[in-house]
């Protein structure tokens, strides 16, 4: 009898947990804002005016508890997501770290990594985990723009793992390592691991194409094109701590590992002066940015995928919110760092419960 009661209780808890893990079906469901008490509806109109008048955003969604609270612009069009690609790769890594095909402690020397300008002996001791945390200490030129090389120390001057520098060389080699160890193409893995299980509405494999200048580095980049509403599905997956429709798409172990702090905001601000002076400081994990030193308690524990010109998937677990925005590169639009912070700050300020 006791075993039966225990089984019933566990079943109820399992059902309740599944209900707590919200996610959309094939179509996003919208919140009836006229009936919600958690959000400041008057301020929501002001937020829309801010997006229209003071930003260059081309698509934006606020997702609360798996439903659309607010949307703006074209949320269906696929466009370049810039460095958000790196956070997507971090998700893909999990399956193969879990099954042992990728060893985060394997060194690039053991992997046979070499490049146009050569790799120094000390640099060859960098591990895969250093690549995905931007701590490799390899300051070789990258094939693709977007790094912060103007702040890099001299090559060979730091021990791998001891110094953070946002480097597309690290991230591009991380993509190469992924494909070499798994024998799978990154874009095909997005289809397998994300697009299909999350029922992405706009994913188009034919748009995805690698890019880079092999004269600078042998390791080219893996640009990704997503729609805003498919980025929002990634955001909801992260809010669900890797779970979708009762299935752990990202293992809980990898989810926790992926967003664990690897670099403090203090070190980043020291190494890259352009980050200083903001009201928000950012730390870094495995290719995800971490909101640190925040004043708003609702933002404690928030983290983000961020990309040039104004791409973002910002996860705010304390209020079950994902703020997702796009700035289409083809329009030559650009949102400053302060504008991107304001997009998130003003969205979080709408929550009043």
XYZ file of C-alpha atoms in Angstrom:
353
model
C 0.000 0.000 0.000
C 2.806 2.377 0.961
C 4.584 1.661 -2.338
C 1.350 2.400 -4.225
C 0.914 5.748 -2.457
C 4.542 6.627 -3.153
C 4.073 5.768 -6.833
C 0.954 7.974 -7.060
C 2.712 10.903 -5.392
C 5.697 10.601 -7.723
C 3.358 10.448 -10.714
C 1.598 13.648 -9.594
C 4.921 15.414 -9.078
C 6.093 14.308 -12.521
C 2.918 15.622 -14.155
C 3.181 18.937 -12.312
C 6.825 19.295 -13.311
C 5.944 18.607 -16.949
C 3.230 21.268 -16.800
C 5.732 23.737 -15.341
C 8.010 23.227 -18.338
C 6.141 25.409 -20.835
C 6.837 25.424 -24.531
C 4.900 26.325 -27.676
C 3.339 23.865 -30.073
C 3.768 24.211 -33.812
C 2.473 27.774 -33.494
C 3.216 30.259 -30.744
C 0.288 31.015 -28.436
C -0.232 34.632 -27.359
C -0.956 35.851 -23.843
C -4.256 37.685 -23.450
C -2.712 40.847 -22.058
C -6.125 42.179 -21.029
C -6.330 39.399 -18.426
C -2.776 39.367 -17.119
C -1.886 40.954 -13.777
C 1.837 40.332 -13.978
C 2.678 42.981 -16.549
C 2.276 46.739 -16.705
C 0.066 47.101 -19.767
C 0.305 50.885 -19.953
C 4.086 50.649 -19.904
C 3.924 47.949 -22.604
C 2.669 50.604 -25.057
C 5.540 52.857 -24.035
C 7.906 49.935 -24.613
C 6.576 49.534 -28.150
C 7.099 53.254 -28.771
C 10.676 52.922 -27.506
C 11.384 50.015 -29.868
C 9.958 51.950 -32.826
C 11.419 55.369 -32.068
C 14.724 54.641 -30.348
C 16.047 51.376 -31.792
C 16.847 49.801 -35.139
C 15.275 46.473 -34.176
C 13.710 44.560 -37.073
C 12.106 41.756 -35.049
C 11.448 41.263 -31.331
C 9.540 38.890 -29.067
C 8.940 38.800 -25.326
C 8.217 35.229 -24.225
C 6.715 34.590 -20.794
C 5.898 31.130 -19.519
C 6.138 29.725 -23.043
C 3.745 32.227 -24.620
C 4.125 35.481 -26.562
C 3.610 38.547 -24.408
C 4.677 41.015 -27.112
C 6.025 40.918 -30.644
C 7.257 43.537 -33.057
C 8.438 43.597 -36.656
C 9.094 40.658 -38.947
C 9.504 37.614 -36.720
C 9.407 35.086 -39.595
C 12.254 36.219 -41.838
C 15.540 34.352 -41.560
C 18.577 36.574 -41.195
C 22.124 36.530 -39.869
C 22.371 36.096 -36.084
C 26.080 37.013 -35.853
C 27.789 35.775 -32.686
C 24.642 34.149 -31.323
C 25.953 31.289 -33.465
C 28.467 30.511 -30.726
C 25.821 29.953 -28.080
C 23.991 27.640 -30.488
C 27.210 25.646 -30.930
C 27.550 25.418 -27.142
C 24.170 23.672 -27.036
C 25.203 21.242 -29.778
C 28.376 20.325 -27.882
C 26.422 18.846 -24.978
C 25.283 15.603 -26.590
C 28.830 14.715 -27.602
C 30.463 15.759 -24.347
C 27.929 13.559 -22.587
C 28.662 10.505 -24.768
C 32.436 11.007 -24.673
C 33.025 11.810 -28.351
C 34.251 15.259 -27.356
C 36.780 15.414 -24.528
C 36.939 18.962 -23.184
C 40.374 18.279 -21.739
C 41.938 17.199 -25.027
C 44.532 19.731 -26.183
C 44.690 21.332 -29.592
C 48.171 19.828 -29.931
C 46.703 16.350 -29.453
C 44.050 17.256 -32.018
C 46.695 18.226 -34.575
C 45.560 21.857 -34.805
C 47.928 23.989 -36.860
C 47.378 27.185 -38.804
C 48.683 29.649 -41.387
C 51.105 31.397 -39.011
C 51.832 28.242 -37.037
C 50.870 27.347 -33.477
C 53.430 27.854 -30.708
C 54.313 24.986 -28.334
C 52.709 26.761 -25.357
C 49.563 27.406 -27.422
C 49.276 23.718 -28.275
C 48.542 23.011 -24.603
C 45.199 24.840 -24.881
C 42.269 22.511 -24.222
C 38.915 22.300 -25.964
C 37.288 23.785 -22.850
C 39.563 26.805 -23.261
C 38.339 27.297 -26.823
C 34.670 27.369 -25.820
C 35.326 29.735 -22.916
C 37.539 32.162 -24.920
C 40.542 31.344 -22.737
C 42.811 29.495 -25.174
C 45.639 32.025 -25.074
C 46.060 31.509 -28.834
C 46.084 34.937 -30.435
C 46.375 33.788 -34.043
C 44.426 35.872 -36.602
C 40.925 34.581 -37.360
C 39.450 33.973 -40.799
C 36.311 35.911 -39.914
C 35.818 39.375 -38.358
C 34.304 39.973 -34.950
C 37.021 39.363 -32.351
C 38.664 41.815 -29.975
C 42.210 41.387 -31.217
C 43.211 44.977 -30.544
C 43.350 43.978 -26.869
C 45.306 40.757 -27.285
C 48.669 40.241 -25.558
C 51.688 39.068 -27.531
C 51.482 35.502 -28.791
C 52.998 33.001 -26.404
C 52.883 35.433 -23.478
C 50.072 33.739 -21.522
C 49.387 30.196 -20.407
C 46.187 28.713 -21.901
C 43.323 28.993 -19.458
C 44.740 32.009 -17.632
C 43.534 34.868 -19.837
C 40.145 35.742 -21.372
C 39.933 37.328 -24.810
C 36.919 37.220 -27.091
C 38.445 35.589 -30.151
C 36.835 34.259 -33.295
C 39.868 32.019 -33.716
C 38.811 30.150 -30.582
C 35.187 29.894 -31.665
C 35.934 28.859 -35.243
C 38.370 26.170 -34.094
C 35.682 25.016 -31.636
C 33.417 24.515 -34.658
C 36.115 22.593 -36.483
C 36.747 20.378 -33.441
C 33.026 19.672 -33.148
C 32.817 18.448 -36.736
C 36.038 16.453 -36.562
C 35.144 14.629 -33.355
C 31.478 13.990 -34.173
C 31.837 13.466 -37.947
C 28.742 15.651 -38.309
C 28.138 18.991 -39.969
C 27.150 21.815 -37.607
C 24.145 22.843 -39.709
C 22.898 19.276 -39.970
C 23.208 19.008 -36.197
C 21.106 22.138 -35.748
C 18.460 20.369 -37.802
C 18.740 17.185 -35.733
C 19.189 18.604 -32.249
C 17.158 21.817 -32.424
C 15.062 22.504 -35.531
C 13.181 19.202 -35.527
C 12.571 18.605 -31.801
C 11.709 22.274 -31.168
C 9.486 22.372 -34.287
C 11.198 25.476 -35.636
C 8.878 27.155 -38.109
C 11.391 28.866 -40.383
C 14.671 26.917 -40.269
C 16.085 26.660 -43.787
C 19.139 24.433 -44.152
C 19.826 25.781 -47.638
C 20.605 29.268 -46.265
C 23.435 28.071 -44.055
C 26.942 28.406 -45.477
C 30.385 28.644 -43.900
C 32.486 31.717 -44.528
C 35.969 33.088 -43.899
C 39.325 33.918 -45.443
C 41.548 30.789 -45.439
C 44.569 32.985 -46.164
C 44.243 34.295 -42.604
C 43.284 31.047 -40.894
C 42.392 27.531 -42.005
C 39.441 27.520 -39.630
C 36.473 29.281 -41.164
C 33.293 30.413 -39.436
C 29.824 28.866 -39.350
C 27.377 31.805 -39.747
C 23.794 30.908 -38.861
C 20.525 32.356 -40.148
C 17.475 32.127 -37.880
C 14.113 33.852 -37.680
C 13.191 35.748 -34.536
C 10.516 33.235 -33.613
C 12.955 30.327 -33.990
C 15.479 32.152 -31.815
C 12.627 32.428 -29.306
C 12.310 28.629 -29.294
C 15.963 28.395 -28.338
C 15.249 30.930 -25.606
C 12.337 28.886 -24.301
C 14.456 25.726 -24.364
C 16.971 27.481 -22.132
C 14.236 28.744 -19.799
C 13.108 25.112 -19.518
C 16.689 24.162 -18.558
C 17.023 22.038 -21.686
C 13.660 20.287 -21.593
C 11.067 20.268 -24.403
C 7.794 18.341 -24.387
C 8.992 16.264 -21.477
C 12.266 15.322 -23.176
C 15.650 16.558 -22.018
C 16.978 17.986 -25.328
C 19.997 19.372 -23.487
C 21.051 17.147 -20.608
C 20.678 18.798 -17.220
C 24.369 18.140 -16.558
C 25.460 19.944 -19.728
C 22.940 22.747 -19.241
C 24.437 23.507 -15.836
C 27.990 23.129 -17.140
C 27.318 25.357 -20.143
C 26.122 28.402 -18.193
C 28.554 28.093 -15.283
C 30.799 31.121 -14.875
C 34.243 30.685 -16.464
C 35.261 34.354 -16.446
C 34.161 37.111 -14.073
C 32.972 40.505 -15.194
C 35.950 41.993 -13.353
C 38.425 40.127 -15.544
C 36.542 40.974 -18.734
C 36.411 44.661 -17.803
C 40.142 44.578 -17.070
C 41.106 42.837 -20.322
C 38.722 44.746 -22.609
C 38.375 48.413 -21.567
C 35.375 49.038 -23.837
C 33.236 46.982 -21.419
C 33.892 49.359 -18.520
C 31.427 51.987 -17.382
C 28.199 50.157 -18.151
C 25.513 49.780 -15.501
C 25.595 46.048 -16.308
C 28.746 43.956 -16.259
C 29.051 40.723 -18.200
C 30.792 37.500 -17.263
C 31.314 34.555 -19.594
C 30.601 30.818 -19.554
C 30.802 28.345 -22.434
C 29.935 30.746 -25.266
C 27.119 32.389 -23.280
C 27.329 35.837 -21.656
C 26.344 36.148 -17.985
C 24.651 39.184 -16.461
C 26.640 40.055 -13.335
C 26.788 42.932 -10.867
C 23.131 43.741 -11.661
C 21.062 46.244 -9.672
C 17.635 44.839 -10.543
C 17.068 41.612 -8.541
C 14.893 40.305 -11.361
C 18.028 40.146 -13.511
C 20.013 38.011 -11.091
C 21.091 34.821 -12.890
C 20.231 36.152 -16.351
C 22.402 35.169 -19.316
C 22.449 35.750 -23.054
C 23.507 34.908 -26.561
C 24.555 38.178 -28.188
C 25.581 39.164 -31.692
C 26.923 42.185 -33.551
C 24.593 44.935 -34.759
C 21.877 43.899 -32.328
C 21.031 40.193 -32.120
C 20.072 38.719 -28.783
C 18.525 35.821 -26.901
C 18.368 36.985 -23.290
C 17.192 34.548 -20.627
C 15.752 35.956 -17.387
C 14.936 32.876 -15.269
C 13.697 34.790 -12.212
C 10.603 35.963 -14.092
C 10.443 33.185 -16.713
C 11.148 35.652 -19.522
C 13.058 35.426 -22.792
C 13.800 38.681 -24.629
C 14.643 37.917 -28.248
C 15.540 40.550 -30.816
C 17.002 40.834 -34.303
C 18.568 43.658 -36.273
C 18.777 42.607 -39.893
C 22.337 43.094 -41.126
C 21.268 43.464 -44.766
C 19.555 46.759 -43.885
C 22.825 48.184 -42.511
C 21.089 48.731 -39.170
C 22.969 48.790 -35.901
C 21.997 48.975 -32.232
C 24.627 50.167 -29.773
C 25.523 48.167 -26.701
C 23.601 50.598 -24.498
C 20.523 50.279 -26.704
C 20.665 46.489 -26.447
C 20.878 46.729 -22.662
C 17.924 49.114 -22.641
C 15.826 46.719 -24.739
C 16.235 44.132 -21.997
C 16.044 46.514 -19.014
C 12.783 48.052 -20.184
C 11.261 44.643 -20.917
C 12.120 43.350 -17.431
C 10.758 46.554 -15.854
C 7.316 45.710 -17.304
C 7.047 42.790 -14.885
C 5.255 43.931 -11.735
C 4.232 40.752 -9.924
